[in-house]
PDB file of C-alpha atoms in Angstrom:
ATOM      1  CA  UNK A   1       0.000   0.000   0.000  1.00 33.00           C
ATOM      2  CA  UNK A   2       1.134   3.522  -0.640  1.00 41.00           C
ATOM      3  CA  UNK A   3       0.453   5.279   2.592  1.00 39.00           C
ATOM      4  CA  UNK A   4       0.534   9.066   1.023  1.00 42.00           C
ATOM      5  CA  UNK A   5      -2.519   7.821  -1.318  1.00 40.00           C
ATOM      6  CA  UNK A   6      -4.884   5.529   0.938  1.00 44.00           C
ATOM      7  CA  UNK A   7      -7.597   5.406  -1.567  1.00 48.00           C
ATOM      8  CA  UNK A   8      -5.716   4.673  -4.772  1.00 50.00           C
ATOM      9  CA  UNK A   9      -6.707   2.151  -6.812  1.00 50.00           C
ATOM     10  CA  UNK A  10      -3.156   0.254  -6.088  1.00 53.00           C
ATOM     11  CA  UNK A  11      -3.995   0.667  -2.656  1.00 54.00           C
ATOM     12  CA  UNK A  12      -7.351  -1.086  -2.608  1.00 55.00           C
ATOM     13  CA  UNK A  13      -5.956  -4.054  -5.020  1.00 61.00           C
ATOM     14  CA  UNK A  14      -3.731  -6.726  -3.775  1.00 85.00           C
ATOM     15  CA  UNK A  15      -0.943  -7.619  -5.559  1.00 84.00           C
ATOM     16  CA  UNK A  16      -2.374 -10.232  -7.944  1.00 81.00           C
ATOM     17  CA  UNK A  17      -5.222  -8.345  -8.552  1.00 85.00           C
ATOM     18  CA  UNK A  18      -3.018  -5.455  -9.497  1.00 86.00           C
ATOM     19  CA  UNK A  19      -0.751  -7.090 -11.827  1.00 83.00           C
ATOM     20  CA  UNK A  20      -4.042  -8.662 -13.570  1.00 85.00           C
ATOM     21  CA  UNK A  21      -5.470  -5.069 -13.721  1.00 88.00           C
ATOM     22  CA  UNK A  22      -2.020  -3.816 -15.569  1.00 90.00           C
ATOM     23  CA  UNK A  23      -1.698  -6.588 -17.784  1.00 86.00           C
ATOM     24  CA  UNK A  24      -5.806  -6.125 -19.323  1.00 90.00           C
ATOM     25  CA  UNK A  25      -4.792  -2.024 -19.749  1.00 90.00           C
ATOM     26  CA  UNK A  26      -1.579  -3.194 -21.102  1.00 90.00           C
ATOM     27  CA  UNK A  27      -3.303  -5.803 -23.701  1.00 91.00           C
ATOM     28  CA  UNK A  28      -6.054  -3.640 -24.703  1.00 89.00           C
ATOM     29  CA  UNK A  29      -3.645  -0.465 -25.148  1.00 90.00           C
ATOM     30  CA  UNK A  30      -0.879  -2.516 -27.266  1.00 89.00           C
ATOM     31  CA  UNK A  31      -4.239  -4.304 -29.011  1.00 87.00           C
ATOM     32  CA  UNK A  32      -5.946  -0.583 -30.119  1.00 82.00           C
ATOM     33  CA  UNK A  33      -2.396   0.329 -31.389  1.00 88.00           C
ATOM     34  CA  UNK A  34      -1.885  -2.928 -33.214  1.00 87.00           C
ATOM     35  CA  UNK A  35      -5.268  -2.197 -34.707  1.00 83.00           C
ATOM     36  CA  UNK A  36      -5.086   1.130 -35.733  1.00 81.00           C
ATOM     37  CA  UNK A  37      -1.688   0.726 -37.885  1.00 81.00           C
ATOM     38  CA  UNK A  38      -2.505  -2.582 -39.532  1.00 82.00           C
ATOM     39  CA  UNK A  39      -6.484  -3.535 -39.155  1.00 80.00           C
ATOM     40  CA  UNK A  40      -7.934  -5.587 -37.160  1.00 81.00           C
ATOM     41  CA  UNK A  41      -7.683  -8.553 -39.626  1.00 82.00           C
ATOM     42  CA  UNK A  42      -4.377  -8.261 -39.721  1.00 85.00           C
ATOM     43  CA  UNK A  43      -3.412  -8.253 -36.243  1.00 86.00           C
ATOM     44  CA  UNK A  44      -2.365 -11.071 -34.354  1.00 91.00           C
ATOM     45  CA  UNK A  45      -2.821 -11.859 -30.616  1.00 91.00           C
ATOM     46  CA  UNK A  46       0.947 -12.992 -30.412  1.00 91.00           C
ATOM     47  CA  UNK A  47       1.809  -9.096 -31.952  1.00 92.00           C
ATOM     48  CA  UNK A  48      -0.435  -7.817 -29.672  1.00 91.00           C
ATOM     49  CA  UNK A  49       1.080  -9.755 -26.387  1.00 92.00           C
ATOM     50  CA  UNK A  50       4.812  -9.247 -27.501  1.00 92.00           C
ATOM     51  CA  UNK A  51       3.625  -5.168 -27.420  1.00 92.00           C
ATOM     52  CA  UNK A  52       1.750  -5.671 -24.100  1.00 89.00           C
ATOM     53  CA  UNK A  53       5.067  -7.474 -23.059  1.00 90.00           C
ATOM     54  CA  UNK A  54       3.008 -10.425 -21.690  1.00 88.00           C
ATOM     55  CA  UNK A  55       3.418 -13.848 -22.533  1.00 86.00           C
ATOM     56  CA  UNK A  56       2.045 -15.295 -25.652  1.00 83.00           C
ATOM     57  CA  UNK A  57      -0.677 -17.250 -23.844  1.00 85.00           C
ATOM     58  CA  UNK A  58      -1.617 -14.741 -21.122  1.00 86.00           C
ATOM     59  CA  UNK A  59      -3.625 -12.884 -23.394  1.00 88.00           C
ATOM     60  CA  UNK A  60      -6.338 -15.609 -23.082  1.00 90.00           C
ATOM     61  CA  UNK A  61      -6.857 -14.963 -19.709  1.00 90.00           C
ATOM     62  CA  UNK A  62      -8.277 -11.931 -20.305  1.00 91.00           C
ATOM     63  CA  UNK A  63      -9.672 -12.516 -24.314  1.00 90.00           C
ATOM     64  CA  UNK A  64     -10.844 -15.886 -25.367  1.00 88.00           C
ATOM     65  CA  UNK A  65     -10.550 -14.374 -28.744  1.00 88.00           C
ATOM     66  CA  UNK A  66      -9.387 -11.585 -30.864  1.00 86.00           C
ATOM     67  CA  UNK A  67     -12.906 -10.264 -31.455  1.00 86.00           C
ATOM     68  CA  UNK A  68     -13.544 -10.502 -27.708  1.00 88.00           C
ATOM     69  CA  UNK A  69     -10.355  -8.228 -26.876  1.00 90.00           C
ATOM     70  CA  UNK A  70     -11.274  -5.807 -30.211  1.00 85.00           C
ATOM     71  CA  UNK A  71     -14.553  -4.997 -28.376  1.00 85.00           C
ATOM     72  CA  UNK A  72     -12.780  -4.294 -25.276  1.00 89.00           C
ATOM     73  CA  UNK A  73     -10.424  -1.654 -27.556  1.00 85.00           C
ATOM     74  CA  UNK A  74     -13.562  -0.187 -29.034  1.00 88.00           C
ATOM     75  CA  UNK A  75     -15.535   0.392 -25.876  1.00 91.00           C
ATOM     76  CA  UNK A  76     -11.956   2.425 -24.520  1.00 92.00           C
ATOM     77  CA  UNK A  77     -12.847   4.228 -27.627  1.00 90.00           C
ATOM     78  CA  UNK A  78     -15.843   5.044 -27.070  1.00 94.00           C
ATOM     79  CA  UNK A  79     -15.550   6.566 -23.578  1.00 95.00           C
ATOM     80  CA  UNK A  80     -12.429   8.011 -24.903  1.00 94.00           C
ATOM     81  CA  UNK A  81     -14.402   9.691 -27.964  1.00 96.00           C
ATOM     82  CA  UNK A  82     -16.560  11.104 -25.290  1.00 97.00           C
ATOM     83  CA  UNK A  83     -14.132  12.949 -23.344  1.00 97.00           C
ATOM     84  CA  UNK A  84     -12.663  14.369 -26.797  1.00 97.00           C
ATOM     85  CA  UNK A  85     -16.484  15.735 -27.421  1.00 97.00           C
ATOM     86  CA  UNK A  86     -16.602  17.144 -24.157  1.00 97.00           C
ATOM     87  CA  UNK A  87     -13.593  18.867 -24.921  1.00 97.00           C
ATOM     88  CA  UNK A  88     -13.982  20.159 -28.340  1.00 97.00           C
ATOM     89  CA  UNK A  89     -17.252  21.287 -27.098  1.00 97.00           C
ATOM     90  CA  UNK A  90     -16.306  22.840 -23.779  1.00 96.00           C
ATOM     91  CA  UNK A  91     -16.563  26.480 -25.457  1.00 94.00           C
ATOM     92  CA  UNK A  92     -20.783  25.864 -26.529  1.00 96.00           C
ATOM     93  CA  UNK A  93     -23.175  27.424 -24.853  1.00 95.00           C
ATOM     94  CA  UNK A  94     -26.251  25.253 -26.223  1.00 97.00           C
ATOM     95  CA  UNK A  95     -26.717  21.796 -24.429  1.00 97.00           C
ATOM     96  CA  UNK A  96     -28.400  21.022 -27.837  1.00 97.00           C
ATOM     97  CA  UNK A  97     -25.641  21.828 -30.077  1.00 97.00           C
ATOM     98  CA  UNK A  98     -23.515  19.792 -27.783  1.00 97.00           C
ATOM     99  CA  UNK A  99     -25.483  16.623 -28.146  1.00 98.00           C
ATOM    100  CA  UNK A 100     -25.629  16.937 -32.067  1.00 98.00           C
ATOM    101  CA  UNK A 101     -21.541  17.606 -32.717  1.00 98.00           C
ATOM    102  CA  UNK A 102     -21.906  14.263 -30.444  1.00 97.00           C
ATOM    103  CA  UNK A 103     -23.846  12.755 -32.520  1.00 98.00           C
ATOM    104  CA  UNK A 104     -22.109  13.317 -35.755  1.00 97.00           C
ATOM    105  CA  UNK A 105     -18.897  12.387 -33.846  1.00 97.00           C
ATOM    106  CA  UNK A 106     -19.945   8.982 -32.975  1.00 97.00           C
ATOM    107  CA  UNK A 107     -21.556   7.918 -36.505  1.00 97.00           C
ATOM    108  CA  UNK A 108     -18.228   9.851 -38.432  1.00 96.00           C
ATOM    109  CA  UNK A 109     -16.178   7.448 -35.812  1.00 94.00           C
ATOM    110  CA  UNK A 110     -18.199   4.251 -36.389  1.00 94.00           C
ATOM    111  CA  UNK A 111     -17.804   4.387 -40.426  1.00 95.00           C
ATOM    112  CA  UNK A 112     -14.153   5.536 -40.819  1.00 93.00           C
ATOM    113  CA  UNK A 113     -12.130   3.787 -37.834  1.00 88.00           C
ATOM    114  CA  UNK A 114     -11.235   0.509 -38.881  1.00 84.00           C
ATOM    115  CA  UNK A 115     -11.708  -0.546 -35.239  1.00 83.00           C
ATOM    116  CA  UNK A 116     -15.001   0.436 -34.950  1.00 87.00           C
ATOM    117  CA  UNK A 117     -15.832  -0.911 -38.577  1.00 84.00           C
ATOM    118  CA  UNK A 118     -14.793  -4.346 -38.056  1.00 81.00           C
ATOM    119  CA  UNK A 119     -17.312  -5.138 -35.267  1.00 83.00           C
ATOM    120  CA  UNK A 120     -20.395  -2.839 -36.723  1.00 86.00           C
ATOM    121  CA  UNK A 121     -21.698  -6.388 -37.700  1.00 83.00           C
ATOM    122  CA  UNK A 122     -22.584  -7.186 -33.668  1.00 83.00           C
ATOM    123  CA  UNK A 123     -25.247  -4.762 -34.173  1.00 87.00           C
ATOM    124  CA  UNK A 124     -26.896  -5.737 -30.660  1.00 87.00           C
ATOM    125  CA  UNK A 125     -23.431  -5.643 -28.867  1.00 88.00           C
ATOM    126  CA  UNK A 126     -22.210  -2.245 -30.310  1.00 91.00           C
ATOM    127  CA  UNK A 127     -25.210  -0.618 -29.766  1.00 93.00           C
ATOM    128  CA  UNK A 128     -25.163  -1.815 -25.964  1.00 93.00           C
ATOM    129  CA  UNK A 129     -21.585  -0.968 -25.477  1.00 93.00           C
ATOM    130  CA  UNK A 130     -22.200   2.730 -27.016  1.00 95.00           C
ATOM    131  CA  UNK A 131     -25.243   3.211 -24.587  1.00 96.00           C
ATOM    132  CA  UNK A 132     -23.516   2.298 -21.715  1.00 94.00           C
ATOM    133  CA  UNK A 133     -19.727   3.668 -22.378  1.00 94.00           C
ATOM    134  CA  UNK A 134     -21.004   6.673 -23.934  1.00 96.00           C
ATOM    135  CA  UNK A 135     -24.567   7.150 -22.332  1.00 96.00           C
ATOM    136  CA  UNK A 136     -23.947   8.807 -19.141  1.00 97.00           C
ATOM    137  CA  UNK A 137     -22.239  11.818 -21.366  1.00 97.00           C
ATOM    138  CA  UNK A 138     -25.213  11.741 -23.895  1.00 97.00           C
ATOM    139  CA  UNK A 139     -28.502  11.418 -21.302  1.00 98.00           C
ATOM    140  CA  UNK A 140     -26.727  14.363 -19.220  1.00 97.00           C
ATOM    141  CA  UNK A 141     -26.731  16.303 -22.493  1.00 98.00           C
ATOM    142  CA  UNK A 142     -29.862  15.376 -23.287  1.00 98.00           C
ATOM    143  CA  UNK A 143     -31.250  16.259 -20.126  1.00 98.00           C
ATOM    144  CA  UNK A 144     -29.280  19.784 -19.885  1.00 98.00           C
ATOM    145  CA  UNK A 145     -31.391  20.801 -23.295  1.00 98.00           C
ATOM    146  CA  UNK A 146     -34.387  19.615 -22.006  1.00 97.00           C
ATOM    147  CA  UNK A 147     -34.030  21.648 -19.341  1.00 97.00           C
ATOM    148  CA  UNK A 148     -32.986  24.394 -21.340  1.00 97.00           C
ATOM    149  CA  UNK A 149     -36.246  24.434 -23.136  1.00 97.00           C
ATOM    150  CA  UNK A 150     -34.061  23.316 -26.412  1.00 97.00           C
ATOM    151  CA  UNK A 151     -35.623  19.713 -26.752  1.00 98.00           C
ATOM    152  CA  UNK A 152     -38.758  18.098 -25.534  1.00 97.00           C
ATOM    153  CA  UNK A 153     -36.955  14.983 -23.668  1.00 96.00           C
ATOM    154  CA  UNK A 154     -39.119  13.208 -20.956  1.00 94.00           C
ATOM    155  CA  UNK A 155     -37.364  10.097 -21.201  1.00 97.00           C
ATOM    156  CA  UNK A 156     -33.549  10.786 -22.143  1.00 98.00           C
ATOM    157  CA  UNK A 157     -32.308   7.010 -21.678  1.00 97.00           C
ATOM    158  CA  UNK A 158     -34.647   5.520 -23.623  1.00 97.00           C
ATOM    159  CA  UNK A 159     -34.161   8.470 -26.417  1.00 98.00           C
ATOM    160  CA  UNK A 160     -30.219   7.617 -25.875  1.00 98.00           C
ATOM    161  CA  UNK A 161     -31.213   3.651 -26.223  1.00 97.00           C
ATOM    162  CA  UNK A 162     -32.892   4.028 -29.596  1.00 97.00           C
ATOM    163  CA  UNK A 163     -30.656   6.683 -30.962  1.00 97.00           C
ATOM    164  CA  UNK A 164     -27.065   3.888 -30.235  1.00 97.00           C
ATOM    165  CA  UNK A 165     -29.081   1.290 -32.320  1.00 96.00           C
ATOM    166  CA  UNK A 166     -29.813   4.035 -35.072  1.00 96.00           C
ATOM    167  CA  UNK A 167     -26.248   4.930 -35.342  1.00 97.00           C
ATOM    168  CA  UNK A 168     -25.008   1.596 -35.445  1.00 95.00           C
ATOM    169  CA  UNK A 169     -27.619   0.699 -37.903  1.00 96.00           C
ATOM    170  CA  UNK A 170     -26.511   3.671 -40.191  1.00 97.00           C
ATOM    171  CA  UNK A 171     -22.851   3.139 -39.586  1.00 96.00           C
ATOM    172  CA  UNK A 172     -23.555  -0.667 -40.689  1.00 95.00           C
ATOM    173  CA  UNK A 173     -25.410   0.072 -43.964  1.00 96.00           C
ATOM    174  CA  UNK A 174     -23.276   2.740 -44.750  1.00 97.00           C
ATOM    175  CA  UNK A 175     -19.868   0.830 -44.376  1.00 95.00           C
ATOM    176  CA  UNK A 176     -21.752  -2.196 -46.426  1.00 95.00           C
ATOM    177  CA  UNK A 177     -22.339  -0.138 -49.248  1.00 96.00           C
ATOM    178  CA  UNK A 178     -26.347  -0.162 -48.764  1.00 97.00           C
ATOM    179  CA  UNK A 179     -25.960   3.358 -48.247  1.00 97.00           C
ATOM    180  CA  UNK A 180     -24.097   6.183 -49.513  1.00 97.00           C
ATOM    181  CA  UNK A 181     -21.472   8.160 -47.296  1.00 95.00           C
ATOM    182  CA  UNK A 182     -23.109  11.065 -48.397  1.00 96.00           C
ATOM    183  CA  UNK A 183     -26.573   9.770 -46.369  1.00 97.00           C
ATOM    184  CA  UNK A 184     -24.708  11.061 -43.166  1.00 97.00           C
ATOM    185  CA  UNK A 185     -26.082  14.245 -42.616  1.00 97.00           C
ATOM    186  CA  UNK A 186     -29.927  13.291 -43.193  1.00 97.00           C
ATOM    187  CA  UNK A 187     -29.416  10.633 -40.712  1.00 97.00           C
ATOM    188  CA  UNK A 188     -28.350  13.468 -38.597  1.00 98.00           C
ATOM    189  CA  UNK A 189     -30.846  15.593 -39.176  1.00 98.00           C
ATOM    190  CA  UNK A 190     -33.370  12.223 -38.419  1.00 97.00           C
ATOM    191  CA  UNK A 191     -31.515  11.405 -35.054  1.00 98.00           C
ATOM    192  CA  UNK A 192     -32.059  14.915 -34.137  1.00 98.00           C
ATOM    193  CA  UNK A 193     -35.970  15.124 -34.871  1.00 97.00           C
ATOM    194  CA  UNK A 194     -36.169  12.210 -32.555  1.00 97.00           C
ATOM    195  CA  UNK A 195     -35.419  14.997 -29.799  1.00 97.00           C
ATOM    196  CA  UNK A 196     -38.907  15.959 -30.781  1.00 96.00           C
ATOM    197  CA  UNK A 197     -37.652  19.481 -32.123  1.00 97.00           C
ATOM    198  CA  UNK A 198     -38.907  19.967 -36.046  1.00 95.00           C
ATOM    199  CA  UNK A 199     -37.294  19.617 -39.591  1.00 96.00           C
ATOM    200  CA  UNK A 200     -35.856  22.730 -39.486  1.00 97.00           C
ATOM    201  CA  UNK A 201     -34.290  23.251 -36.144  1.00 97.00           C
ATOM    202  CA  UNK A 202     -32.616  19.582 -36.469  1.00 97.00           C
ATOM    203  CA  UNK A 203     -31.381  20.923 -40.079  1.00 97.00           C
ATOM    204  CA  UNK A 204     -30.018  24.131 -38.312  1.00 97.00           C
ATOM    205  CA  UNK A 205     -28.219  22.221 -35.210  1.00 97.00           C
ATOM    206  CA  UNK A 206     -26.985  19.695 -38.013  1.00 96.00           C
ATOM    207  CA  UNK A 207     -25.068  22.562 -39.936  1.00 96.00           C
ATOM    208  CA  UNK A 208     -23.901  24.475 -36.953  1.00 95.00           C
ATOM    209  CA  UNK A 209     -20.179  25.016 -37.587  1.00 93.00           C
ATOM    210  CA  UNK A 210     -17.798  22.113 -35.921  1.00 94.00           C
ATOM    211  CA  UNK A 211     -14.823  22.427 -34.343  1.00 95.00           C
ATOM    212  CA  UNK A 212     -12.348  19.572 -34.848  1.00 94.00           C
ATOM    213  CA  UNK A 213     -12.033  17.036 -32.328  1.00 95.00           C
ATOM    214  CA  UNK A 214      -8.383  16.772 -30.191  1.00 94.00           C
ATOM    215  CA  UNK A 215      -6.762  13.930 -31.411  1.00 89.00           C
ATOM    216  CA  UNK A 216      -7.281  10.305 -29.592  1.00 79.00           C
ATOM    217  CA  UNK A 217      -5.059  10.109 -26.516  1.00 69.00           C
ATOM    218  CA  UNK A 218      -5.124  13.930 -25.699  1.00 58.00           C
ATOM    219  CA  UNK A 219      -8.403  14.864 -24.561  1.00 52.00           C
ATOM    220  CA  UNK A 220      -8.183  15.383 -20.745  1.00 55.00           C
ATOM    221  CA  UNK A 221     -11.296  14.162 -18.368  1.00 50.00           C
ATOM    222  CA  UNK A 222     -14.843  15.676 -18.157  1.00 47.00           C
ATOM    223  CA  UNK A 223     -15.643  17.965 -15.706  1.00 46.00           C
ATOM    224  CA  UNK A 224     -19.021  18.563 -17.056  1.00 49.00           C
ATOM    225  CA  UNK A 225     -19.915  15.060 -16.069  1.00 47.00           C
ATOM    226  CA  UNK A 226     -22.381  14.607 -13.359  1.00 37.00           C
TER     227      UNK A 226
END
């Protein structure tokens, strides 16, 4: 135990449970870095463990398979593309404008990074991992605009529930080919009428200008959580 920090994570774990703890970061940090410079297709769970610097079969303790430790990498993501919106955005004054760069974030993320692309097919699981990793950000935006008076949202988890399936459903038929990349900003402009706001005042929060989001690794933690 470290006696200057009493309630640190190290100082609640025991040993073993500590070094398990290190080793899952370390295999699903190496495993998202693996990922991103080759594809997920490409990568191998021995490439993956000789960057986590584990052995070759430790990684299956913690990931009976390569898919298994590719969702853990994308659901990192995920929370990590949250704290990059929260950032990018911490300058808006409009809870509503908030939740639609959001939005557009997380379906621009879904059909570009190979990561995210790879699994799109687990429809159920991605859309479950996205409402909880990335729901507690979303519902408190949500709710902030409702109470703004921006959108009529009586029920913000269930609105958050059915918009994660949307997005992965879009992302999915867009990355297939069913649908055009260019279909992107009228599923926008659809996710946002589910707020229960009109046409036009989803079309105007759709085209609001964007700032770009810090790149993955640098955002720092949300304060406007709560």
């Amino acid at each position: 135990m470290n006696p200057a920090f009493p309630d640190s994570p190290d100082a609640a774990e025991g040993r073993v449970a500590r070094r398990q703890r290190r080793n899952r970061e370390a295999l699903i940090r190496a495993a998202g870095e693996v990922m991103a410079s080759k594809g997920v297709d490409a990568a191998t769970m021995l490439e993956i463990a000789e960057r986590a610097d584990v052995g070759a079969g430790t990684v299956y303790n913690y990931f009976r398979s390569k898919d298994e430790l590719a969702m853990a990498v994308l659901e990192e993501l995920m929370h990590a593309l949250a704290l990059r919106i929260d950032q990018a955005t911490a300058g808006f004054a409009d809870p509503a404008a908030i939740y639609a760069f959001g939005v557009r974030a997380v379906l621009e993320n879904a059909i570009t990074d190979e990561r995210w692309r790879h699994l799109l097919n687990r429809s159920e699981v991605i859309a479950d991992a996205l409402f909880r990793r990335m729901g507690p950000f979303a519902i408190r935006d949500l709710r902030l605009a409702a109470d703004a008076g921006r959108f009529p949202v009586t029920n913000a988890e269930l609105l958050w529930q059915l918009t994660a399936h949307t997005l992965v459903g879009a992302a999915l038929a867009i990355t297939t080919g069913r649908q055009p990349a260019a279909v992107v900003d009228a599923v926008i402009v659809r996710l946002l009428c589910m707020t229960g706001i009109g046409a036009n005042a989803a079309l105007e929060l759709s085209a609001l200008p964007r700032p770009a989001l810090p790149p993955a690794g640098k955002a720092r933690g949300a304060k406007r959580l709560r």
